[in-house]
XYZ file of C-alpha atoms in Angstrom:
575
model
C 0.000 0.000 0.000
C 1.471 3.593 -0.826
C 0.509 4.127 3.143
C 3.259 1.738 3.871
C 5.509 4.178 1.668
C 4.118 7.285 3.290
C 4.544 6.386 6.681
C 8.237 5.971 6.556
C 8.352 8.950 4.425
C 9.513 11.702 6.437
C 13.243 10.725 8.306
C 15.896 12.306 9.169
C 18.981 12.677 7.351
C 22.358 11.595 9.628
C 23.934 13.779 11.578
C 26.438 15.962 10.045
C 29.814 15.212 10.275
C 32.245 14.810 13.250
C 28.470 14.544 15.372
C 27.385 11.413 17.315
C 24.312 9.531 16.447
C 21.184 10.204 18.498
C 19.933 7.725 20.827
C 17.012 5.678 19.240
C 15.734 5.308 22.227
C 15.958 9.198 23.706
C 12.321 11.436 23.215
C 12.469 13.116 19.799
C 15.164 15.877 19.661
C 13.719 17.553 16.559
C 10.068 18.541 16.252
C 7.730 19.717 13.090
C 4.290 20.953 12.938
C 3.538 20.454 9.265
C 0.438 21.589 6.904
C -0.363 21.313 3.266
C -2.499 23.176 1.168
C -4.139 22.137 -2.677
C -5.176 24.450 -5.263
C -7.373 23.478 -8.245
C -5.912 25.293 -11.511
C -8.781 24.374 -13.986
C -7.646 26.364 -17.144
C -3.718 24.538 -16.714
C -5.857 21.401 -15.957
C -3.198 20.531 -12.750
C -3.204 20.674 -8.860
C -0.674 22.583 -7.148
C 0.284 21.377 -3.638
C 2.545 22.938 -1.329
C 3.634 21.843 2.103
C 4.745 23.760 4.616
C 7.727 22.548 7.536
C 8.622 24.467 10.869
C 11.618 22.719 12.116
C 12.666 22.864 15.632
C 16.234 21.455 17.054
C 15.754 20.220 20.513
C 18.820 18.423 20.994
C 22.312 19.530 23.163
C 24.825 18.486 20.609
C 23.065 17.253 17.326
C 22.995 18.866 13.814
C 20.620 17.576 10.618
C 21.488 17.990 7.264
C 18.239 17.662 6.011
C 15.203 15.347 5.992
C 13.281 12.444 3.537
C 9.715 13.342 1.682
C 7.375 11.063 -0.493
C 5.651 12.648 -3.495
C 3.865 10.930 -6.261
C 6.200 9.455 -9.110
C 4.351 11.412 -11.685
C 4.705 15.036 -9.481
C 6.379 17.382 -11.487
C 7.734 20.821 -10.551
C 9.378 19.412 -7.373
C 11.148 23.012 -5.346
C 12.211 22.815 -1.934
C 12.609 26.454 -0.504
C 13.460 28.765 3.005
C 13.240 32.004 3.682
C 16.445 32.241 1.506
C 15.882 30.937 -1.621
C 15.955 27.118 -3.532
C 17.119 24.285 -1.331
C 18.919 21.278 -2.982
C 16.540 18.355 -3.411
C 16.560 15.171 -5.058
C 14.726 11.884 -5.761
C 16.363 8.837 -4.293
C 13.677 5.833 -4.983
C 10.449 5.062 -6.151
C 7.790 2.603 -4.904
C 4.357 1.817 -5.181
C 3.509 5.143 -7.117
C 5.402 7.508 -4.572
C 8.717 9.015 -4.840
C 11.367 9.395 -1.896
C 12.927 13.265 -1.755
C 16.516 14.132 -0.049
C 15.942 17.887 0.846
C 18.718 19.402 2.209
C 18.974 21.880 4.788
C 21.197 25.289 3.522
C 23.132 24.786 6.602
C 22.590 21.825 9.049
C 20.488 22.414 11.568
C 22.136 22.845 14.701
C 20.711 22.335 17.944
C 18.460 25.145 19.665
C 17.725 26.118 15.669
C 14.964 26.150 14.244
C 13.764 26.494 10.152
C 10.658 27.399 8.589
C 10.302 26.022 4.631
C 7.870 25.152 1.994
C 7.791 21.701 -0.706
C 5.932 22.596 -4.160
C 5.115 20.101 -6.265
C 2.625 19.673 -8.830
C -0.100 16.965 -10.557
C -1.141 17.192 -13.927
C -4.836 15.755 -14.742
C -5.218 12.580 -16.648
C -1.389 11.594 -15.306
C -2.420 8.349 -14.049
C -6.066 6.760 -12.299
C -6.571 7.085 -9.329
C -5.117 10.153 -10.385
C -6.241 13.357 -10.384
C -9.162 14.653 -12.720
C -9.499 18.418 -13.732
C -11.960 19.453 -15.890
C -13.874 22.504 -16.389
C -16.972 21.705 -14.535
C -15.536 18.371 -12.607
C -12.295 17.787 -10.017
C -11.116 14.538 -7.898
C -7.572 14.252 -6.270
C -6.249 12.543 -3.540
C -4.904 14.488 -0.803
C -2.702 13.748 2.045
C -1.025 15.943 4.736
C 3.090 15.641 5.478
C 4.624 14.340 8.612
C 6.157 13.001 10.218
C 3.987 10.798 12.487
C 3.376 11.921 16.335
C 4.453 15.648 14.309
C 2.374 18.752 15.134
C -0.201 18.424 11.513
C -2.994 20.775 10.159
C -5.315 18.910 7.753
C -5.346 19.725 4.254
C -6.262 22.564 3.093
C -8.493 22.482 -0.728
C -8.604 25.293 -2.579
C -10.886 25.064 -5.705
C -12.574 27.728 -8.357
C -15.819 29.835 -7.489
C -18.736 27.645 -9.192
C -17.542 24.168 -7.272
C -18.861 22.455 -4.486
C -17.855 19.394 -2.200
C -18.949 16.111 -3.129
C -16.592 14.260 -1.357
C -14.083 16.429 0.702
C -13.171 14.141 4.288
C -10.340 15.427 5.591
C -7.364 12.669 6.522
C -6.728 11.846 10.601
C -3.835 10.952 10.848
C -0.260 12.293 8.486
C 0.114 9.983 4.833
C -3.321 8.617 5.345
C -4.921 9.288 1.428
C -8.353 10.602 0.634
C -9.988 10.970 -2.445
C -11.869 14.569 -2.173
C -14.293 15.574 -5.726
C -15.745 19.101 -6.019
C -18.657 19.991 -9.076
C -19.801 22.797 -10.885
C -22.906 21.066 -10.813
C -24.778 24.052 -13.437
C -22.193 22.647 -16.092
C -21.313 18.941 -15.006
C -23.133 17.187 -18.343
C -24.582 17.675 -21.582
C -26.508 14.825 -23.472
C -24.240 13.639 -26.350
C -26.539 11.488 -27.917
C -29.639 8.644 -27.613
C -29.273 4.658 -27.987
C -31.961 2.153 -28.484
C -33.561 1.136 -25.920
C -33.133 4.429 -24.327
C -29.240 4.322 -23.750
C -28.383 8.623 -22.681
C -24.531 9.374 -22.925
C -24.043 12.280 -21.155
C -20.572 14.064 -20.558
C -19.203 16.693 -19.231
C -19.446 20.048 -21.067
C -16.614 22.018 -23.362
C -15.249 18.092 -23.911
C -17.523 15.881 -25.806
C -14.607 13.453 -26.998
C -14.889 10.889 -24.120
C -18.919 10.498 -24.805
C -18.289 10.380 -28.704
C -16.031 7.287 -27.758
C -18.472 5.793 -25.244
C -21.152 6.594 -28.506
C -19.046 4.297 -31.058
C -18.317 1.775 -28.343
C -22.450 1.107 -26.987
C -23.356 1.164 -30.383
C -20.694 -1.794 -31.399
C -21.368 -3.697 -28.462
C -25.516 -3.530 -28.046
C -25.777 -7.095 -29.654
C -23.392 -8.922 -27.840
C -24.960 -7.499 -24.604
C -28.403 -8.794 -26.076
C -26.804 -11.876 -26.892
C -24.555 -12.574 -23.156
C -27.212 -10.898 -21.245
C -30.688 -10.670 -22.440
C -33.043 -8.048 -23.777
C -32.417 -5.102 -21.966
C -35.920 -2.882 -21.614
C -35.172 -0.443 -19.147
C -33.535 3.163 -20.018
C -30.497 3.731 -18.996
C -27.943 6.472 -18.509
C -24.033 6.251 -19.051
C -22.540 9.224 -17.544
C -18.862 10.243 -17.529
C -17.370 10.530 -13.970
C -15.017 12.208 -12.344
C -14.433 9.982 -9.540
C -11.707 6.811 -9.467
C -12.184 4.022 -12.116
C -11.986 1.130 -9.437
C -15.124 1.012 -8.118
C -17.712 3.065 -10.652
C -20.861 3.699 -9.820
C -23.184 1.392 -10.975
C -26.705 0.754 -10.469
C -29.867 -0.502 -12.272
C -30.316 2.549 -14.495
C -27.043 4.563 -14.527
C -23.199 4.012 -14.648
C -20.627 6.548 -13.939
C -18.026 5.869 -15.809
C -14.138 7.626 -15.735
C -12.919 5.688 -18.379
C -13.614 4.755 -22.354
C -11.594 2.515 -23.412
C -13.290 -0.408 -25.183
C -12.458 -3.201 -22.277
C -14.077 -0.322 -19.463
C -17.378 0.308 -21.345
C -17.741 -3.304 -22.271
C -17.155 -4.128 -18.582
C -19.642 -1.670 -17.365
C -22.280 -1.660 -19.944
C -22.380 -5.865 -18.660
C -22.504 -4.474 -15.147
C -25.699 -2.516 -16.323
C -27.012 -5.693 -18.066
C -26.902 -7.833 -15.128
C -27.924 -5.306 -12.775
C -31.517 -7.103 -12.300
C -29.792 -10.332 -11.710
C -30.665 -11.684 -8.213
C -27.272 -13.418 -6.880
C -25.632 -12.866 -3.712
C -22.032 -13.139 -4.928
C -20.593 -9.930 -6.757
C -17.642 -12.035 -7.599
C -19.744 -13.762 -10.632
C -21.444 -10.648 -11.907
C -17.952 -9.107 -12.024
C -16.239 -12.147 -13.396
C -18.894 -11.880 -16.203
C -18.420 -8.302 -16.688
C -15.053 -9.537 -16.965
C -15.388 -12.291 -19.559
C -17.397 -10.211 -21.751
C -14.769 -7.314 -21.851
C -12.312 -9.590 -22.195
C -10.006 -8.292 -19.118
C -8.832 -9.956 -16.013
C -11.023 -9.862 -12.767
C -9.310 -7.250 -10.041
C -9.074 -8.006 -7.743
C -7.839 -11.734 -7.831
C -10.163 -14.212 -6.205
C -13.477 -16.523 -6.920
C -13.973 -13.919 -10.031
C -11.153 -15.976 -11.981
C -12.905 -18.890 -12.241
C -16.493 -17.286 -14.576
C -13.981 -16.467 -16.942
C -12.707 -19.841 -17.416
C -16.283 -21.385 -17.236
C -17.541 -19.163 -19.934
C -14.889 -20.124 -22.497
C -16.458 -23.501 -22.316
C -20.115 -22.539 -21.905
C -19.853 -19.448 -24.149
C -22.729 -17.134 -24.447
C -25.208 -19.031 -24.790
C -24.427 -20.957 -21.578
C -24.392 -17.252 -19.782
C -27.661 -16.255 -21.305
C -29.300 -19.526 -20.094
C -27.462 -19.373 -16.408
C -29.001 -15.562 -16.429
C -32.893 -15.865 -17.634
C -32.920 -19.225 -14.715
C -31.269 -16.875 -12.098
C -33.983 -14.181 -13.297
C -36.447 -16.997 -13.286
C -35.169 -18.549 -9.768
C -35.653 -21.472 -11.826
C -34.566 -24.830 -9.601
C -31.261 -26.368 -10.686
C -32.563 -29.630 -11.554
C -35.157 -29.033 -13.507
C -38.491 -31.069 -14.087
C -41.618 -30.641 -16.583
C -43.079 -27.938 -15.138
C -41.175 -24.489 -14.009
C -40.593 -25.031 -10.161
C -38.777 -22.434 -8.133
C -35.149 -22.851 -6.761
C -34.950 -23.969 -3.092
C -31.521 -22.298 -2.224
C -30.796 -18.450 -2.053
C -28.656 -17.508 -5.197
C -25.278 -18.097 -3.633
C -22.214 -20.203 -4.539
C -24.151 -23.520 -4.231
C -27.077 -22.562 -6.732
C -24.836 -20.874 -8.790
C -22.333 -24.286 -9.043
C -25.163 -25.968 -9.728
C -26.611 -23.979 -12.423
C -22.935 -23.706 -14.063
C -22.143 -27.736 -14.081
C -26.056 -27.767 -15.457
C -24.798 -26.085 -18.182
C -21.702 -26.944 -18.846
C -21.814 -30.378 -17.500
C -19.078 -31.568 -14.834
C -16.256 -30.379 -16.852
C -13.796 -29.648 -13.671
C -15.991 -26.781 -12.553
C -16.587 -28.667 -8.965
C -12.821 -28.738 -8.594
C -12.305 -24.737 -9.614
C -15.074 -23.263 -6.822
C -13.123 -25.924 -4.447
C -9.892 -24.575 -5.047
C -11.369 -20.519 -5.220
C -15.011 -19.959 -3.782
C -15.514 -22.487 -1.280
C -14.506 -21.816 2.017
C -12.248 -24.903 4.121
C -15.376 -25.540 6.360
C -17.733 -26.789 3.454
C -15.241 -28.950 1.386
C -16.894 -32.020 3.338
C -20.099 -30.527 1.869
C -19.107 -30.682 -2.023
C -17.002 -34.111 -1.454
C -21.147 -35.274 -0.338
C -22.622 -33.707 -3.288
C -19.839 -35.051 -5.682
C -20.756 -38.453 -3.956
C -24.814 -38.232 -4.378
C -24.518 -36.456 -8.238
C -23.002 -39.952 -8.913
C -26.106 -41.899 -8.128
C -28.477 -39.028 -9.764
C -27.128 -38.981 -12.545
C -27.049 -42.924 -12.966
C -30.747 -42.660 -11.755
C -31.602 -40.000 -14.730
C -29.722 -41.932 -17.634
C -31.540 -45.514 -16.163
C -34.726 -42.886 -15.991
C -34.335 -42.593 -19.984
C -37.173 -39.839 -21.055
C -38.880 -39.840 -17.520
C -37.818 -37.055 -15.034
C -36.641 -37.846 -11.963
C -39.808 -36.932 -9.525
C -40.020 -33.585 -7.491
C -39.253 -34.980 -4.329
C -35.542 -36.254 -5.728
C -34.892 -33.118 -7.662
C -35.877 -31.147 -4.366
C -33.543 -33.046 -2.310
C -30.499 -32.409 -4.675
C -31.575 -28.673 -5.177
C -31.240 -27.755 -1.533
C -28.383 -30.210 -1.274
C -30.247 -32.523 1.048
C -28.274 -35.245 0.185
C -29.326 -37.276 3.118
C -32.995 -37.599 1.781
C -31.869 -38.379 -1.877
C -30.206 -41.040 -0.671
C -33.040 -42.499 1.454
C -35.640 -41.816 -1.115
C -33.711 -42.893 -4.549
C -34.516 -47.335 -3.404
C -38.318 -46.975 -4.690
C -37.406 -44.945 -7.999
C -34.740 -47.506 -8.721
C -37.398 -50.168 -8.283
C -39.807 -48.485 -10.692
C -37.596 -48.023 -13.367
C -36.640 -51.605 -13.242
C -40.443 -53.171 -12.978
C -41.295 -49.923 -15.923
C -38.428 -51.726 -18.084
C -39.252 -55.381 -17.526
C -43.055 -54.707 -18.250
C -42.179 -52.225 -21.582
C -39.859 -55.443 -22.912
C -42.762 -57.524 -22.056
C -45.313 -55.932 -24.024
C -43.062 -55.415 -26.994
C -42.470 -58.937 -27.031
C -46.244 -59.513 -27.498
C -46.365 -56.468 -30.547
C -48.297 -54.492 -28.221
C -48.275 -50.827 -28.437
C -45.927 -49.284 -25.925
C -48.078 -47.334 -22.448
C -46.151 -44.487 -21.186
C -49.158 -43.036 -18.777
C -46.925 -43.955 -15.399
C -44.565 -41.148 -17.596
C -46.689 -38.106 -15.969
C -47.501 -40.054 -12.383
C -43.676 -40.835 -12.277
C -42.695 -37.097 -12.742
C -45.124 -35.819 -11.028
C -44.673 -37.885 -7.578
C -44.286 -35.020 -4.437
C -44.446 -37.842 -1.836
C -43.488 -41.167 -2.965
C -44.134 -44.205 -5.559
C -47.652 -45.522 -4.489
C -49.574 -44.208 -7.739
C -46.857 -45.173 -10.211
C -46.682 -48.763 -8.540
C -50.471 -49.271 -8.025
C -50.717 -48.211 -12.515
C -47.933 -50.840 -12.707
C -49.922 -53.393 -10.949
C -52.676 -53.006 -13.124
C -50.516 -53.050 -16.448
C -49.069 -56.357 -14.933
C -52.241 -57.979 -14.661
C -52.959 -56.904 -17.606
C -50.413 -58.438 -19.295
C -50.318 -61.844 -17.948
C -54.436 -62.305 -19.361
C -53.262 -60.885 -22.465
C -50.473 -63.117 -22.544
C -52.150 -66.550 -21.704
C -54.970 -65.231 -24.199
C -53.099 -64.682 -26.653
C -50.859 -67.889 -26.422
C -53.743 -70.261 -26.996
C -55.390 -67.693 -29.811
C -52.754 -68.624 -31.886
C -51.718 -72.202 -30.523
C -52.664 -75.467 -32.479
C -56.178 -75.778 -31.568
C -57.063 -79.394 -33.615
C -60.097 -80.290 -35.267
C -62.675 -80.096 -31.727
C -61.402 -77.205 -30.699
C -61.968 -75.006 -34.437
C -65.463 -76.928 -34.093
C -65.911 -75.656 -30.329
C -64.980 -71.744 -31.211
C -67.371 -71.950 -34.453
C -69.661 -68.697 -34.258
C -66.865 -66.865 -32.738
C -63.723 -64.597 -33.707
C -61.316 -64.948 -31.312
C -58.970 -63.338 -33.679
C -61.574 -60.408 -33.304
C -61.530 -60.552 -29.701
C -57.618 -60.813 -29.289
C -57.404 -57.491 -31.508
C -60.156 -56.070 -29.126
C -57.656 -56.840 -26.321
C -55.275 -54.615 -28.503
C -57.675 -51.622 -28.669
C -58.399 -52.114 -25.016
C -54.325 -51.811 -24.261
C -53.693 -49.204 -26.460
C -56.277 -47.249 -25.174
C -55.278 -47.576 -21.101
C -58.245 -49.568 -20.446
C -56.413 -52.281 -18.179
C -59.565 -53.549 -16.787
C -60.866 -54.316 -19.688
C -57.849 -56.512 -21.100
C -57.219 -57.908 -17.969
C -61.406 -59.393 -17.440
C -61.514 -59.978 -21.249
C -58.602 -61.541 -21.488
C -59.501 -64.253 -19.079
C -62.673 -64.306 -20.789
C -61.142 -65.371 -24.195
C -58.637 -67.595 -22.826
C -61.484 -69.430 -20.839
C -63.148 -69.824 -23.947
C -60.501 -71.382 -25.923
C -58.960 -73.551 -23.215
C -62.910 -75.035 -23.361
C -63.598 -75.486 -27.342
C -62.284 -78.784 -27.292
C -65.288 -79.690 -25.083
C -67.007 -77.668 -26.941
C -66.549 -79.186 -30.302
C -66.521 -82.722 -28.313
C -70.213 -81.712 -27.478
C -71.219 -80.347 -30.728
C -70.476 -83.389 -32.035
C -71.898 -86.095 -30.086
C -75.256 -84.791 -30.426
C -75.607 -85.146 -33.777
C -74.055 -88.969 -33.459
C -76.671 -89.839 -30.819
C -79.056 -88.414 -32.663
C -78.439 -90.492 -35.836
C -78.054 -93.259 -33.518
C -81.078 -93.040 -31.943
C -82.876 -92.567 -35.761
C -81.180 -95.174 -36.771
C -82.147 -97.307 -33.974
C -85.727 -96.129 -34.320
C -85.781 -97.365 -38.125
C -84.605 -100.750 -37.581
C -87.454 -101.505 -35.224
C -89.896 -100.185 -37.614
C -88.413 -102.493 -39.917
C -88.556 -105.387 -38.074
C -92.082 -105.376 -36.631
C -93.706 -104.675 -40.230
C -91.976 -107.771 -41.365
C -93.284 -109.872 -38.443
C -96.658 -108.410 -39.350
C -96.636 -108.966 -42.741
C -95.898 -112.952 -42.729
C -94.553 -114.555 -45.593
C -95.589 -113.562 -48.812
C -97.748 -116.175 -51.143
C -96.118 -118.525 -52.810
C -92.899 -118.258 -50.322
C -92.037 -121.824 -47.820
């Protein structure tokens, strides 16, 4: 931090020569009271900062040479001065944006002395962000007052054109620490530069112009691809330049203040404006989208990294869907029906909705190693457990969804239940499979009407099982019917079953399957194979009667015959 820098900033110079070294560990033998004062030069577009020093030697036999000062690397106009004139001063190192000065005393300053002097420097706007930001209606700077610490300090002093007022002006509490302060000339701040479709106002600041005519050509390229990542944006919208720091804009649902126009910023906001509607707890995946879709790094470093990687393998198509289900608070394992997401939109519906998506792909093994906090590793090493049996469960499951009370479970990572409750869907699938091969091994039409029972099960199997019960039964009268339909009958049987189609009445059976009328094919099935397991007897019966009958005619005819002969006698002529 340029704190660290600052803190150390102000030290004494050694002794001059042929002096001892001070005692670390004596009270402070040379005091300052310190103050610093800003002014805002809007036509040279630069700040112009001066501190002031009032030395005082307190020690018996000590003299200092000089002392050490930290100014920003990009300060320019760097004068040390006294009452006198000019004092030597140099820079001796750089780090972390600020500069170390050697200012030397004219003469060392002996002890009892004491010195009054002044450090100008200046800052030129647009030298660097945060830097500072002068334009004609707009200012931001960071200010800091000079040390060194436990030194007598004033706060900063801001001096800024007639027109401007604070926006943001805290003073610092303690020497080095750095605020941002912003002043406006709020009667001149924006213009409108132009309109977008659907309602898209770039407004910058006046007598400029050039920043929004950037920001124009950029919204304009980029309006489809934000469709395309993000969804249909509706609302209007306002992009307005800003004056303030560029590492944490402004952004809300309807407005972004933005410092910057480079491509990669207004891509990066213009997403943040996209997504502002999206409910989700964790900023780090908005901004690691924002990030993807500008094509720039995530800063700072952290669980951000990762969306980047996830959408070069989802791509945008993969964010649009993850968005309009967030927007939706669509559930993460999704049935036929929409059904609303169990779990708050944090890391463990969002992992969910991204290995939806993108399938496993490593994605568990990225929010281990960069979202997921030590404590709930235990909790993803269950779910990576329990997504193995679901997912065996929905590719045995074919084209039936898994019922609510499953999906439930693994939506609000209740893995416990899944487990517990996955036995009876196991069991269905197996009996639904075994029955499906059984009817197409008897050419009957294929039932799927346990489909819609199976999916839509909130408590259990009991409906799906009792509809597979029936279709059982069902199928073992069919099946018996059927077999002795088309078995070798023999000659009593065909004469038993004449008057009726039993090819008619198997087809019947058919209809009656096709149609879901169980019932039916399981009390007419019996029916018909009743009646062909008894045409033998049947055609037995049918035809003994007629033999007896002839029997008994015939039987009839040769009694007739005998008694007329005895009646008759022998005929004349005849022994």
């Amino acid at each position: 931090m340029v704190l660290a820098v600052l803190v150390s900033g102000v030290s004494w110079a050694s002794p001059a020569s042929g002096q001892s070294a001070p005692d670390p560990t004596a009270a402070p033998a040379l005091t300052v009271a310190s103050s610093a004062t800003y002014r805002v030069d809007v036509e040279a577009r630069r700040i112009e900062v001066e501190f002031g020093y009032e030395f005082e030697n307190l020690t018996a036999a000590t003299a200092f040479p000089g002392f050490f000062e930290s100014v920003p690397v990009d300060a320019v106009d760097v004068v040390a001065r006294d009452g006198s004139g000019e004092l030597v001063a140099g820079a001796t190192g750089d780090a972390e944006g600020f500069a170390t000065w050697l200012v030397g005393f004219r003469t060392p300053l002996e002890p009892g002395d004491s010195l009054t002097m002044r450090l100008t420097w200046a800052i030129e706007s647009g030298a660097s962000l945060p830097g500072p930001i002068v334009e004609p209606a707009a200012v931001a700077f960071d200010v800091y007052a000079p040390g060194p610490e436990g030194a007598s300090w004033s706060a900063p002093e801001v001096v800024v054109p007639e027109g401007f007022a604070a926006v943001s002006s805290a003073a610092p509490t303690q020497p080095y620490e750095i605020v941002r302060v912003e002043y406006l000339d709020a009667e001149r701040f924006t213009s409108t530069v132009s309109v977008l479709p659907p309602d898209i106002t770039i407004s910058d600041w006046q007598d400029d112009g050039v920043w929004g005519a950037a920001v124009l050509d950029r919204a304009e390229a980029a309006l489809g691809s934000l469709e395309t990542w993000f969804g249909p944006r509706t609302r209007p919208f306002e992009v307005r330049r800003s004056f303030a720091s560029d590492d944490h804009p402004d952004v809300s649902p309807n407005a972004v203040d933005l410092a910057l126009n480079d491509a990669e910023s207004i891509d990066h906001q213009l997403a943040h404006v996209w997504m502002a509607d999206v409910p989700v707890d964790e900023a780090w995946f908005v901004e690691g989208l924002a990030a993807a879709f500008a094509g720039d790094q995530p800063n700072p470093a952290g669980p951000a990294d990762i969306v980047p990687v996830v959408v070069a393998e989802i791509g945008a198509a993969g964010v649009r869907t993850i968005l309009d289900d967030l927007r939706a608070n669509a559930i993460t394992y999704p049935g036929v029906v929409p059904e609303e997401q169990p779990l708050p939109p944090d890391w463990r519906t969002l992992l969910d909705h991204f290995e939806r998506v993108a399938g496993a792909g490593g994605i568990d093994e990225l929010f281990r190693s960069a979202v997921v906090d030590p404590a709930d590793v235990s909790l993803l090493d269950q779910r990576a457990a329990t997504r193995v049996d679901y997912n065996a469960l929905v590719f045995r499951a074919g084209g039936w969804t898994l019922p609510p009370y499953l999906r439930l479970a693994m939506a609000r990572w209740d893995f416990e239940t899944f487990r517990a409750e996955q036995g009876p869907v196991s069991d269905v699938i197996v009996r639904r499979d075994g029955l499906l091969a059984w009817g197409e091994s008897l050419e009957l039409a294929p039932r799927d009407d346990a489909k819609a029972i199976f999916e839509a099960a909130q408590d259990d199997m009991s409906e799906v099982t009792a509809l597979l019960d029936e279709q059982e039964r069902a199928l073992e009268a069919y099946d018996e019917a059927e077999r002795l339909v088309n078995g070798d009958r023999g000659l009593l049987a065909a004469i038993g079953l004449l008057g009726n189609d039993v090819e008619a009445d198997l087809a019947s059976l058919r209809d009656a399957w096709a149609e879901g009328d169980y019932a039916r094919v399981e009390r007419d099935g019996h029916e018909l194979a009743g009646l062909v397991e008894g045409a033998v007897g049947d055609g037995t019966i049918r035809l003994l009667v007629p033999a007896i009958g002839l029997l008994v005619v015939w039987q009839v005819l040769r009694l007739l015959r005998r008694r007329f002969l005895w009646r008759s006698g022998p005929a004349a002529g005849q022994p």
